[in-house]
mmCIF file of C-alpha atoms (C1' of nucleotides) in Angstrom:
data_model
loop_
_atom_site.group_PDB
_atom_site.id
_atom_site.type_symbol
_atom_site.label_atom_id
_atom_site.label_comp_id
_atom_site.label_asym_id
_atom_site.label_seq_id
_atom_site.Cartn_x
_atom_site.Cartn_y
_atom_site.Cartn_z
ATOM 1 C CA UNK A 1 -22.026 -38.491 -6.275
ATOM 2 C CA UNK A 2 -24.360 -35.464 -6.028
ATOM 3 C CA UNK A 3 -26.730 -37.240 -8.601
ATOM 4 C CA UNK A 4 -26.284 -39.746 -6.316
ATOM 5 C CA UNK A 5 -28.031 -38.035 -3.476
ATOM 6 C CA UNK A 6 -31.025 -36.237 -5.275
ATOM 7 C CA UNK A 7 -31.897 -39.473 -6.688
ATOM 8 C CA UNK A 8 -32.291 -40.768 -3.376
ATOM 9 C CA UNK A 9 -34.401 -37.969 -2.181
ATOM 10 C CA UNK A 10 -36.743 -39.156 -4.836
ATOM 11 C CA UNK A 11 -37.768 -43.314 -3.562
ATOM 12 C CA UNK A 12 -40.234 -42.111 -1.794
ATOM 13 C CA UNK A 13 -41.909 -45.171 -3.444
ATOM 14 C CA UNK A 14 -45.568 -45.499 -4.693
ATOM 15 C CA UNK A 15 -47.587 -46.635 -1.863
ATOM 16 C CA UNK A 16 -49.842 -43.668 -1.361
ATOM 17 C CA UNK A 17 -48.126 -43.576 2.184
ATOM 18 C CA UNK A 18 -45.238 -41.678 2.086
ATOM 19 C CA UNK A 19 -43.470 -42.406 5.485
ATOM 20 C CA UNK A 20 -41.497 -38.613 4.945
ATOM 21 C CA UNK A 21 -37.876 -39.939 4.729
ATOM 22 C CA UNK A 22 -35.377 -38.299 6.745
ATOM 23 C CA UNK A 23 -33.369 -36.200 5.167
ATOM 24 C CA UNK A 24 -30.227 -34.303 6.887
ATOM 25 C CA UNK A 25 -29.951 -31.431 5.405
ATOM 26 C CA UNK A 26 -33.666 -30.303 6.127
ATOM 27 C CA UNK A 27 -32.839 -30.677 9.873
ATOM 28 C CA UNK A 28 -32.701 -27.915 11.858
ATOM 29 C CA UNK A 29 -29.415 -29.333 13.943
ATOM 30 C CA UNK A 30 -27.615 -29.221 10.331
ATOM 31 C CA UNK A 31 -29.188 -25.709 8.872
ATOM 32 C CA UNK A 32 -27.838 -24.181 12.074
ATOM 33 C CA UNK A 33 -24.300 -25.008 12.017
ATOM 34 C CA UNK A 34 -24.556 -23.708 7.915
ATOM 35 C CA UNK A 35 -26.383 -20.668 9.357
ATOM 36 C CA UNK A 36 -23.834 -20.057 11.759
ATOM 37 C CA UNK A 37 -21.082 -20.639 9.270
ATOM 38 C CA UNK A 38 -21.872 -17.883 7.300
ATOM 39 C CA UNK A 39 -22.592 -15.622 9.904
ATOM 40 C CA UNK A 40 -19.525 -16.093 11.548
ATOM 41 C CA UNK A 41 -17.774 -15.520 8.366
ATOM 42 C CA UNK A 42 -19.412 -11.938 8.113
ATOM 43 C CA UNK A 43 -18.310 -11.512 11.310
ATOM 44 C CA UNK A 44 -14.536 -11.944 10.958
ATOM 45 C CA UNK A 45 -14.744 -9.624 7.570
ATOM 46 C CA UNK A 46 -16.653 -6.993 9.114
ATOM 47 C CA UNK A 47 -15.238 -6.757 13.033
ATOM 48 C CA UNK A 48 -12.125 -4.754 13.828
ATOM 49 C CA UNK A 49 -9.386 -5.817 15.658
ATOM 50 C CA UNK A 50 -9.916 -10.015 15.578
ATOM 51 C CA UNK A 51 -12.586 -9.746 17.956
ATOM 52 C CA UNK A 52 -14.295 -13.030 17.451
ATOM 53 C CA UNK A 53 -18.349 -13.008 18.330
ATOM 54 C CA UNK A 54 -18.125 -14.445 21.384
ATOM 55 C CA UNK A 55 -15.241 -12.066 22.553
ATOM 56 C CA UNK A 56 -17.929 -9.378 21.198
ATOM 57 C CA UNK A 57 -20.774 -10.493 23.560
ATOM 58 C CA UNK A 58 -18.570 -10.335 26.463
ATOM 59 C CA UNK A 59 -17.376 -6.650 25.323
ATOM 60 C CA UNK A 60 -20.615 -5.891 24.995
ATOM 61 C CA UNK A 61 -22.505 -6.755 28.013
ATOM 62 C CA UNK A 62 -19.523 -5.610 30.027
ATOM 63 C CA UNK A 63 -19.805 -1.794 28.294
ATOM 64 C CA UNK A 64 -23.789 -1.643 28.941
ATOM 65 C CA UNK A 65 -22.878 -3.090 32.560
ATOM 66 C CA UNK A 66 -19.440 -1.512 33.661
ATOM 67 C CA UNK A 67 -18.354 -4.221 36.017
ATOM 68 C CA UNK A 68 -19.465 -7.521 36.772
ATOM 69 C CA UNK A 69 -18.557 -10.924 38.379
ATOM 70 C CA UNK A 70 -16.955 -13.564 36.149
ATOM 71 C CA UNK A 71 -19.560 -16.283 36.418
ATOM 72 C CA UNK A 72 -22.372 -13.741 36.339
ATOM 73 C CA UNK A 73 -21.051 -12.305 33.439
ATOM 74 C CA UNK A 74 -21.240 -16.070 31.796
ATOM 75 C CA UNK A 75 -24.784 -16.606 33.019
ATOM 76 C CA UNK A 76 -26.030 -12.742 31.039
ATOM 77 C CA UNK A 77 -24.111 -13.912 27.653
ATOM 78 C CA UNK A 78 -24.699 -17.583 27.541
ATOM 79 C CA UNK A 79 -21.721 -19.033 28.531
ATOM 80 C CA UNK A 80 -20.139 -21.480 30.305
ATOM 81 C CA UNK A 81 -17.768 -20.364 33.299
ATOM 82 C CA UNK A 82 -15.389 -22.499 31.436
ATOM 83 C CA UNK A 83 -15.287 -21.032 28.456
ATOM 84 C CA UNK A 84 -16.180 -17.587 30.018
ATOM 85 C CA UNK A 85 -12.684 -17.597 31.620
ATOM 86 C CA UNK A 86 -11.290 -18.369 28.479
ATOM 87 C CA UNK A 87 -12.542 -15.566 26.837
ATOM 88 C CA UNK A 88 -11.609 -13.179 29.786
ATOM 89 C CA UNK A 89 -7.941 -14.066 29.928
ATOM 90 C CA UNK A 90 -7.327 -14.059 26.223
ATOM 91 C CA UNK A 91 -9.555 -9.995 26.125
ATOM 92 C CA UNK A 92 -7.037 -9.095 29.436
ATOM 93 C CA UNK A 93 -4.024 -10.180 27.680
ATOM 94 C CA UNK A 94 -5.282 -8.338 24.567
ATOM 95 C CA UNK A 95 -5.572 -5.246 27.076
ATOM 96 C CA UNK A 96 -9.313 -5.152 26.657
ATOM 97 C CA UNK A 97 -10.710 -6.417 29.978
ATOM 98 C CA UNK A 98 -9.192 -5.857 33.575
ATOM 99 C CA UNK A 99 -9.918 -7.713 36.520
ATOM 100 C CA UNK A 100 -9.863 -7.088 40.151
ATOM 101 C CA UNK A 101 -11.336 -9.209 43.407
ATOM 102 C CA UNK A 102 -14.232 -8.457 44.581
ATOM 103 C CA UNK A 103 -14.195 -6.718 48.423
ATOM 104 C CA UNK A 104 -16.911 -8.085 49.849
ATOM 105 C CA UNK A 105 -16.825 -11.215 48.631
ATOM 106 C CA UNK A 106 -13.732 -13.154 48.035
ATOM 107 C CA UNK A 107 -14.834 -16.046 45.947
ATOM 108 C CA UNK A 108 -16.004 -13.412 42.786
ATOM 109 C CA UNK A 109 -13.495 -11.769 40.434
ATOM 110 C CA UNK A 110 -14.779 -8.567 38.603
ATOM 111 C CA UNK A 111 -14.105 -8.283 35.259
ATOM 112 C CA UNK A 112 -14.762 -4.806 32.854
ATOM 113 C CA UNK A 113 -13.374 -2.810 30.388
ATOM 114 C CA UNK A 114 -10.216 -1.352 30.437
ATOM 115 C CA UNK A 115 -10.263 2.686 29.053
ATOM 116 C CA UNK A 116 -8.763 0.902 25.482
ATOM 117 C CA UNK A 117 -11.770 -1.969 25.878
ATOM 118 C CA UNK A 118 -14.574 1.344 25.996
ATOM 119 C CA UNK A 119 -13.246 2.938 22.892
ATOM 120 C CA UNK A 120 -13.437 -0.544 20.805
ATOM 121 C CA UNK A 121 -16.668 -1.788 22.134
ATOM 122 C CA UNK A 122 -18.293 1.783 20.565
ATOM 123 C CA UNK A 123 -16.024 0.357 17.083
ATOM 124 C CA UNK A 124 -17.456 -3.004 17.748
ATOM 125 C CA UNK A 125 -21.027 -2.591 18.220
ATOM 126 C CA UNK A 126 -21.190 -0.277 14.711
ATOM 127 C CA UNK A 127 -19.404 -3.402 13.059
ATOM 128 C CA UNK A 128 -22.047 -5.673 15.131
ATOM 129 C CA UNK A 129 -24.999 -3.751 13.003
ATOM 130 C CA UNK A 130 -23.145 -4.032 9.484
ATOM 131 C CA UNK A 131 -22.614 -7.550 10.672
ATOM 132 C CA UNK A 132 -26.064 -8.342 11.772
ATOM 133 C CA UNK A 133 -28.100 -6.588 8.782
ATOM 134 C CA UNK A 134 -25.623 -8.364 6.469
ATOM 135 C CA UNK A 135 -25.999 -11.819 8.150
ATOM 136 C CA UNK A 136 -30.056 -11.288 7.438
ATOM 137 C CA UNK A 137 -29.339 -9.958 3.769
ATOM 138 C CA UNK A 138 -31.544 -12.157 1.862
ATOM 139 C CA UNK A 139 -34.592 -12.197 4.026
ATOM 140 C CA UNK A 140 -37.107 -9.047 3.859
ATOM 141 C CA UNK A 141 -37.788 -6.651 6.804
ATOM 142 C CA UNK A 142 -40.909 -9.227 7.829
ATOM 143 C CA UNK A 143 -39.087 -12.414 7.369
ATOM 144 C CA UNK A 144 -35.917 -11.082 9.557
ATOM 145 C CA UNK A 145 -38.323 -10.087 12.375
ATOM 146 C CA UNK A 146 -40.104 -14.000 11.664
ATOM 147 C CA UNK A 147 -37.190 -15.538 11.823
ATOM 148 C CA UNK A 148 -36.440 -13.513 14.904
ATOM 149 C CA UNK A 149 -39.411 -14.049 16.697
ATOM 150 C CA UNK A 150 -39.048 -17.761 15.451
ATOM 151 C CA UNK A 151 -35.521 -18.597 17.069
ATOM 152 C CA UNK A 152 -36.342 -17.449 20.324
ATOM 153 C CA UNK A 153 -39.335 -19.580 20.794
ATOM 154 C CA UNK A 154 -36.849 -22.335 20.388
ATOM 155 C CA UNK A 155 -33.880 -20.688 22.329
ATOM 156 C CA UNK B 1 -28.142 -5.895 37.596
ATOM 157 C CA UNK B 2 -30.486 -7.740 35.706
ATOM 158 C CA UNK B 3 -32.900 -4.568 36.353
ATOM 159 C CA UNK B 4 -30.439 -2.661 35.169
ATOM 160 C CA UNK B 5 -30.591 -4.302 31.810
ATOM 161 C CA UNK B 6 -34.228 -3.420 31.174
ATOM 162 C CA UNK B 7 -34.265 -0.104 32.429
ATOM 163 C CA UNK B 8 -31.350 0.915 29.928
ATOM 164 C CA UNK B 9 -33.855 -0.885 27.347
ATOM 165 C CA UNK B 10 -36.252 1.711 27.717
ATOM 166 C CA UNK B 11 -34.531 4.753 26.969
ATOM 167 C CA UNK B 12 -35.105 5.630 23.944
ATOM 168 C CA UNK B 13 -34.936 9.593 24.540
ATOM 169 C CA UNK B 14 -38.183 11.636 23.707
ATOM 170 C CA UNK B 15 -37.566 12.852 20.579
ATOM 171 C CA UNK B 16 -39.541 11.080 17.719
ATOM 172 C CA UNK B 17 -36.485 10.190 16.208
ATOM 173 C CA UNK B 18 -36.146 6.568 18.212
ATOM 174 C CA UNK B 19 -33.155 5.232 16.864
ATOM 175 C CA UNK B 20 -33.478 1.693 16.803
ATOM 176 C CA UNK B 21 -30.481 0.981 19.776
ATOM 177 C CA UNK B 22 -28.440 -2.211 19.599
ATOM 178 C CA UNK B 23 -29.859 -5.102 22.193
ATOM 179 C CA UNK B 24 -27.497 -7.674 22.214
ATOM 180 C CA UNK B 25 -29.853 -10.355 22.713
ATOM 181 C CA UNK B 26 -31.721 -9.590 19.851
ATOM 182 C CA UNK B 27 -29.253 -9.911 17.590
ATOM 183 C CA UNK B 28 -29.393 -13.033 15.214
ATOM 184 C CA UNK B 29 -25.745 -14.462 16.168
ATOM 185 C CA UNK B 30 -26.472 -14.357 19.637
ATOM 186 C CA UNK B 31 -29.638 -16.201 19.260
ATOM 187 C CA UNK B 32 -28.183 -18.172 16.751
ATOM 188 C CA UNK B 33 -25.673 -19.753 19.478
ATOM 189 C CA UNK B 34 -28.393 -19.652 22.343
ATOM 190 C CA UNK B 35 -30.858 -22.129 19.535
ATOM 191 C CA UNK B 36 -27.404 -24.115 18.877
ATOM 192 C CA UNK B 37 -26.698 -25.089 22.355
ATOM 193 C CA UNK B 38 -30.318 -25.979 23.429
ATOM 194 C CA UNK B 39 -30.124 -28.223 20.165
ATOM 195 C CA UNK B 40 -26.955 -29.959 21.551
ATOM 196 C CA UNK B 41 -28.470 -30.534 24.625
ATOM 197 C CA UNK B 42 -30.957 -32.245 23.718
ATOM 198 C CA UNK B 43 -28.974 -34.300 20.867
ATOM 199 C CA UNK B 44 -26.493 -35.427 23.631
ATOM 200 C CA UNK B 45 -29.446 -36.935 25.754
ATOM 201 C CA UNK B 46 -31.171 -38.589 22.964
ATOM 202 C CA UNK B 47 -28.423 -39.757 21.157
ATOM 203 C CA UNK B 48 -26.962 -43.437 21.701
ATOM 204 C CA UNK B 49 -23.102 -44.430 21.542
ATOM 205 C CA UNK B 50 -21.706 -40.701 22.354
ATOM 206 C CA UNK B 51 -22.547 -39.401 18.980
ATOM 207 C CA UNK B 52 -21.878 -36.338 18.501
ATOM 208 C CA UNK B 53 -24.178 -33.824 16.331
ATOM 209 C CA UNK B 54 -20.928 -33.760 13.961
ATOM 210 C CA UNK B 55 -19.951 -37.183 13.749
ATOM 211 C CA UNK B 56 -23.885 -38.214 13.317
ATOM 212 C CA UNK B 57 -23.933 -35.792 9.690
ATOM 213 C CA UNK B 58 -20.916 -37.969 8.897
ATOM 214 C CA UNK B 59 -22.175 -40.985 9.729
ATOM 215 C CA UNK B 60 -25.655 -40.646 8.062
ATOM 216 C CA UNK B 61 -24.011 -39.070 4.947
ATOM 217 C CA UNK B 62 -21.622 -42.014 4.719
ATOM 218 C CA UNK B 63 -24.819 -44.319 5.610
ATOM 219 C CA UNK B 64 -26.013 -42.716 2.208
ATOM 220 C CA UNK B 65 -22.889 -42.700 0.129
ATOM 221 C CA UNK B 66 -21.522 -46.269 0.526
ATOM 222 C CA UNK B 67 -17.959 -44.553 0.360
ATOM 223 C CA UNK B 68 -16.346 -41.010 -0.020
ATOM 224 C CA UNK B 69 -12.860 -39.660 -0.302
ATOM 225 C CA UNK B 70 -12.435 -37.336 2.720
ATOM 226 C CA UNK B 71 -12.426 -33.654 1.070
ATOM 227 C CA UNK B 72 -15.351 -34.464 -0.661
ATOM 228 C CA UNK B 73 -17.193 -35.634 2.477
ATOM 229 C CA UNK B 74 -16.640 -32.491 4.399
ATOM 230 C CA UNK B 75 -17.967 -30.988 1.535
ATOM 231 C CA UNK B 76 -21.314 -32.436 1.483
ATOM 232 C CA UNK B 77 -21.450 -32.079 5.258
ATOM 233 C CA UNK B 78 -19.986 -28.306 5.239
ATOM 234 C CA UNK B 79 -16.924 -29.377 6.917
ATOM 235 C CA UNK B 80 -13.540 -27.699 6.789
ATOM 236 C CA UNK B 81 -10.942 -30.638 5.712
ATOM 237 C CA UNK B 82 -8.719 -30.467 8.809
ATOM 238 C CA UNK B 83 -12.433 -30.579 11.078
ATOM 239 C CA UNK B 84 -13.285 -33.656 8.823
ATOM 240 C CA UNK B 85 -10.039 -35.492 9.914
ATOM 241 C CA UNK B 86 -10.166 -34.997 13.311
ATOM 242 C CA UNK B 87 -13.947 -36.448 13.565
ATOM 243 C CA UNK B 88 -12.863 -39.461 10.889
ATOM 244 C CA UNK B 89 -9.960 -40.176 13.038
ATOM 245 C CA UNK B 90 -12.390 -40.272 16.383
ATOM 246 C CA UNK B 91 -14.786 -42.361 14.538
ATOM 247 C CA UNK B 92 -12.401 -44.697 13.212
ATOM 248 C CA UNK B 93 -10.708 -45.516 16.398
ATOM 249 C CA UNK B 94 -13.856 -46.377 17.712
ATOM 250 C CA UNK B 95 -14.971 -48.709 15.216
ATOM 251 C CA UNK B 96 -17.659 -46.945 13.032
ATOM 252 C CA UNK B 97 -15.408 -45.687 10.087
ATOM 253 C CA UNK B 98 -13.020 -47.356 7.903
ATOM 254 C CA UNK B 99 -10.158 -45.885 5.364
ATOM 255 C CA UNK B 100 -8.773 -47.188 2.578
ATOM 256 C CA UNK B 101 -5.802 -45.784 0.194
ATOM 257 C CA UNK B 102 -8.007 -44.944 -3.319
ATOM 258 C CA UNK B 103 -6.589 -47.268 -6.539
ATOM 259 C CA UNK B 104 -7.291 -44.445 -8.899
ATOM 260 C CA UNK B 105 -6.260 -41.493 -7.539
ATOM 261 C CA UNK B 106 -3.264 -42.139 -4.764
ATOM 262 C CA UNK B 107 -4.153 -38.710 -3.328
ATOM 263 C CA UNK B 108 -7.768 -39.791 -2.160
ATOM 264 C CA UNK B 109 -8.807 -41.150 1.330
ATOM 265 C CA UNK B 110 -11.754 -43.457 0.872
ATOM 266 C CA UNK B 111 -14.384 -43.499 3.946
ATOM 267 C CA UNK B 112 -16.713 -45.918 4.835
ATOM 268 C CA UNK B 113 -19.050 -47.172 7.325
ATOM 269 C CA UNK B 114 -17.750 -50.854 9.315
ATOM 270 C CA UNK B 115 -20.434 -53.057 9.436
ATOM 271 C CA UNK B 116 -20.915 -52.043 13.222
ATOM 272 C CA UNK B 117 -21.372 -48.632 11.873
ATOM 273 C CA UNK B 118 -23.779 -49.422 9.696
ATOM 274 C CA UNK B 119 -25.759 -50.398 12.109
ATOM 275 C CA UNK B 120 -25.238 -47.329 14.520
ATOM 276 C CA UNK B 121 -26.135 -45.588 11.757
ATOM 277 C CA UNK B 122 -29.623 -46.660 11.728
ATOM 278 C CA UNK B 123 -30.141 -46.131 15.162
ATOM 279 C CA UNK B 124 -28.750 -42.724 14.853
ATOM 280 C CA UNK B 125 -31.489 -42.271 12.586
ATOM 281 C CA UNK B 126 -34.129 -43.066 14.959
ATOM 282 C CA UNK B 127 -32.750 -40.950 17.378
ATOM 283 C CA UNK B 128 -32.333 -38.370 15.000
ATOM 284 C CA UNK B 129 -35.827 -37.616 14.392
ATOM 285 C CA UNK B 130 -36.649 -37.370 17.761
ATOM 286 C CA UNK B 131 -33.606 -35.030 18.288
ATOM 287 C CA UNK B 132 -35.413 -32.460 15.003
ATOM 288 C CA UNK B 133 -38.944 -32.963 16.964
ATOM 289 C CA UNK B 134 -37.739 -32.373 20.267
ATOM 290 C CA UNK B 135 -35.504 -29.342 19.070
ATOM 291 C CA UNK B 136 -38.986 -27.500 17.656
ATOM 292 C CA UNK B 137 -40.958 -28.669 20.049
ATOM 293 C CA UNK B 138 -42.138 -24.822 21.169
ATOM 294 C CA UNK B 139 -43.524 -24.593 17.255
ATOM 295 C CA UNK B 140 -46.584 -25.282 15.106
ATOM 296 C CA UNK B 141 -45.729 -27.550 12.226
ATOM 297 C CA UNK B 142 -46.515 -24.185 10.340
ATOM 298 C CA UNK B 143 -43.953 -22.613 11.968
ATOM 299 C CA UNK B 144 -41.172 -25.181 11.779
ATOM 300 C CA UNK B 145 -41.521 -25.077 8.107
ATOM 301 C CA UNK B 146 -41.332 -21.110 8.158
ATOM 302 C CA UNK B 147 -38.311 -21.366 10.331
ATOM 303 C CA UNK B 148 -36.295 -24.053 8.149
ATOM 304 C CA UNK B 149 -37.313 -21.938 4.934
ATOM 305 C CA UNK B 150 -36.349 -18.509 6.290
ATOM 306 C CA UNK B 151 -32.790 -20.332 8.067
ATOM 307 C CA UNK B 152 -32.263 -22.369 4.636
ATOM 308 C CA UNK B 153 -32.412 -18.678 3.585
ATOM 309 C CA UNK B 154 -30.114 -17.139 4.788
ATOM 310 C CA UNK B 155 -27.412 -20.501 5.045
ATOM 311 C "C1'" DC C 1 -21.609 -20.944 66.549
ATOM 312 C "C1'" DG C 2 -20.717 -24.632 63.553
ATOM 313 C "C1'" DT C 3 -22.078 -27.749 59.826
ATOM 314 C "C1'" DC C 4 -23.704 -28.375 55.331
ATOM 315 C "C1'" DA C 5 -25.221 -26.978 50.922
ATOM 316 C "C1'" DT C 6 -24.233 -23.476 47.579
ATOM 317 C "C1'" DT C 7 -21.574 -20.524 44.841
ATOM 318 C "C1'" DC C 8 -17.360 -19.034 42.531
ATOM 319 C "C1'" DA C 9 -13.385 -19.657 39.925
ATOM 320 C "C1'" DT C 10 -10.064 -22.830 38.066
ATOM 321 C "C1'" DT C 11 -8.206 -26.897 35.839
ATOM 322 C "C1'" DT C 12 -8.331 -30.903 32.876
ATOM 323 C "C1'" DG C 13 -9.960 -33.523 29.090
ATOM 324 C "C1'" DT C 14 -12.522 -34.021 24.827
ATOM 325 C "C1'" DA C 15 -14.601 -32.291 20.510
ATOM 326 C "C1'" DT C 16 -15.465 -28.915 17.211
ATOM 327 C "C1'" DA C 17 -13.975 -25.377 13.806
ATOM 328 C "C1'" DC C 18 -11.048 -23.103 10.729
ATOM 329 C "C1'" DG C 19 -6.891 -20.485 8.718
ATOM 330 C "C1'" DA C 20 -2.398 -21.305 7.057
ATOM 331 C "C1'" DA C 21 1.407 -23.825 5.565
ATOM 332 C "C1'" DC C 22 3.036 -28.295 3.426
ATOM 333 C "C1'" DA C 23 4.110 -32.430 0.838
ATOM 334 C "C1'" DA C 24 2.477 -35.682 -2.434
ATOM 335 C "C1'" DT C 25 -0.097 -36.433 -6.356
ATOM 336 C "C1'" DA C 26 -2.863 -35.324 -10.443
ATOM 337 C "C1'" DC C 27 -3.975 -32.559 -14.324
ATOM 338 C "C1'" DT C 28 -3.356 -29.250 -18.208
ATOM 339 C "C1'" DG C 29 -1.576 -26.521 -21.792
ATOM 340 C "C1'" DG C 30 2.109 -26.019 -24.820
ATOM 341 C "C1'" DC D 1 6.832 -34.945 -22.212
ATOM 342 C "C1'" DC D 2 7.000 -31.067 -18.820
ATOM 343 C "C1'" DA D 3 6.492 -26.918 -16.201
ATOM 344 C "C1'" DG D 4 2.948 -24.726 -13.829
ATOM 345 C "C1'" DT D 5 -1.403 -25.223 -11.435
ATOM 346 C "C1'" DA D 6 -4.853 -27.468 -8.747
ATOM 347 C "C1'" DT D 7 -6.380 -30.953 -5.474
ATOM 348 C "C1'" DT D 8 -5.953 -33.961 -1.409
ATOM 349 C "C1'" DG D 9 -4.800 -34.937 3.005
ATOM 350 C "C1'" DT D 10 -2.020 -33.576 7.128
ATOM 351 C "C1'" DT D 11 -0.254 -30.709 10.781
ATOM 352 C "C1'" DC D 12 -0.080 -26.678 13.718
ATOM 353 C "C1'" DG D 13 -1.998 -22.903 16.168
ATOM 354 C "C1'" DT D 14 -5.921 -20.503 18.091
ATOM 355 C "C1'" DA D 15 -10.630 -20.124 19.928
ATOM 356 C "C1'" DT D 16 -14.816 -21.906 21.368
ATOM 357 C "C1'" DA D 17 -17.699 -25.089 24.276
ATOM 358 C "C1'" DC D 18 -18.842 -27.914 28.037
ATOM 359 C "C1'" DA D 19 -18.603 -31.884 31.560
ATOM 360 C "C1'" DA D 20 -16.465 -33.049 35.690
ATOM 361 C "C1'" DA D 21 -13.530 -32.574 39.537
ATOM 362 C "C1'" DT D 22 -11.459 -29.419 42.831
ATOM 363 C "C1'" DG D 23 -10.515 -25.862 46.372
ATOM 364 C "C1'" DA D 24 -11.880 -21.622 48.572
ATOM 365 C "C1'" DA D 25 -15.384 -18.806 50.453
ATOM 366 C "C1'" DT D 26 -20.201 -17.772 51.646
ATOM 367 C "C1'" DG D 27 -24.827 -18.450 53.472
ATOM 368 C "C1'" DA D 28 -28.427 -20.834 55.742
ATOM 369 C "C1'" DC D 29 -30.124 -22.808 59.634
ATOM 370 C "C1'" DG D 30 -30.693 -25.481 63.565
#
DNA sequence: CGTCATTCATTTGTATACGAACAATACTGG
DNA sequence: CCAGTATTGTTCGTATACAAATGAATGACG
């Protein structure tokens, strides 16, 4: 069944035209979601605590920030308010986060770190490096700044 | 706040040492999931019938197979079993997939494309293409092929 | 000052994504 | 042939992820 599919990657036929086939796992929609894969992977075996990545990039913009609204907070880490408020009542239940309403503005919540949330985001963010420079393992010093460099052009 | 971001960015302290802090938003998960969801974006608007970017790898693998038991599927497609169920069983109730009980083995779930899938899946196709192009469009062809090498890499 | 657009947070619904536990079936060595 | 092991598919629970609809509050502007 394997055979099955390297055989087909070779009828390219023998017209000199070669009309490059498409081939899914060469796309970069597919080789993301294996990239991420093992990344995320890395992260669970290297993060204390069950903190997932996306619960990390909350924790961590909320430690370099101290406070900050809800939706605000989705807008610095990429997320929707949606899933941002997902994140924020499963880290409060955990006793990470805290919220309070905001004084001069009734419509924002503020969310940060509870005194427990500051001592794991230092834990965290050592486990983020491991995590990182293990995620970019097989690529040299110049190929993990390419590939850097690279994925934000496309972000 | 935003200005508070880059100010922290910048200090480093002023002895020589400079060690290399930890920017969130250079980190390759982060980016990673910032690349992914631009992707999506752009597969949901080019992408006929609702297809998803998960159910299209199914669909264009099964487009190449003929058939498939189910575990093996989510194999070639890097798909946990239970995810692979959940997208056959959305497919199939809308009339691309197909299942049948396997004669040889009574454990196996065969999948296949209906005829109407069949033909979905060639439009997929189409779209597909245009989905990869669009997706690098901020790169040289030089550096889409450095980017899938260096990603392939480190999948 | 009051209306209207905007912003904020929440809720609902759908689709991944995967670990863990399970039952049914197949295989393998003795 | 049979006990132990491995494989297949299913189910459950948890966590993203986002569109769309909603209600409350704010801001802009005539």
């Amino acid at each position: 069944m394997v055979e099955e599919l390297k055989k087909s990657s070779r009828r390219a036929g023998t017209t000199g035209v070669r009309k490059s086939r498409y081939i899914l796992e060469e796309q970069i929609g597919f080789v993301l979601r294996q990239v991420t894969q093992r990344h995320v992977v890395i992260f669970g075996s290297l993060m204390p605590s069950g903190i997932t990545p996306t619960q990390f990039s909350v924790v961590n913009m909320l430690d370099r920030l101290g406070h900050c609204s809800q939706n605000q907070l989705g807008r610095l880490v990429s997320m929707d308010a949606a899933t941002v408020k997902g994140v924020i009542d499963r880290l409060s239940a955990k006793g990470i986060t805290q919220t309070e309403q905001d004084q001069n503005d009734a419509r924002q919540l503020l969310v940060s770190l509870t005194a427990e949330g500051r001592v794991l985001a230092a834990e965290c963010q050592k486990a983020a490096i491991k995590i990182s420079d293990e995620t970019l393992a097989p690529l040299t010093t110049a190929e993990r700044k390419r590939l850097l460099t690279l994925l934000k052009k496309v972000a």
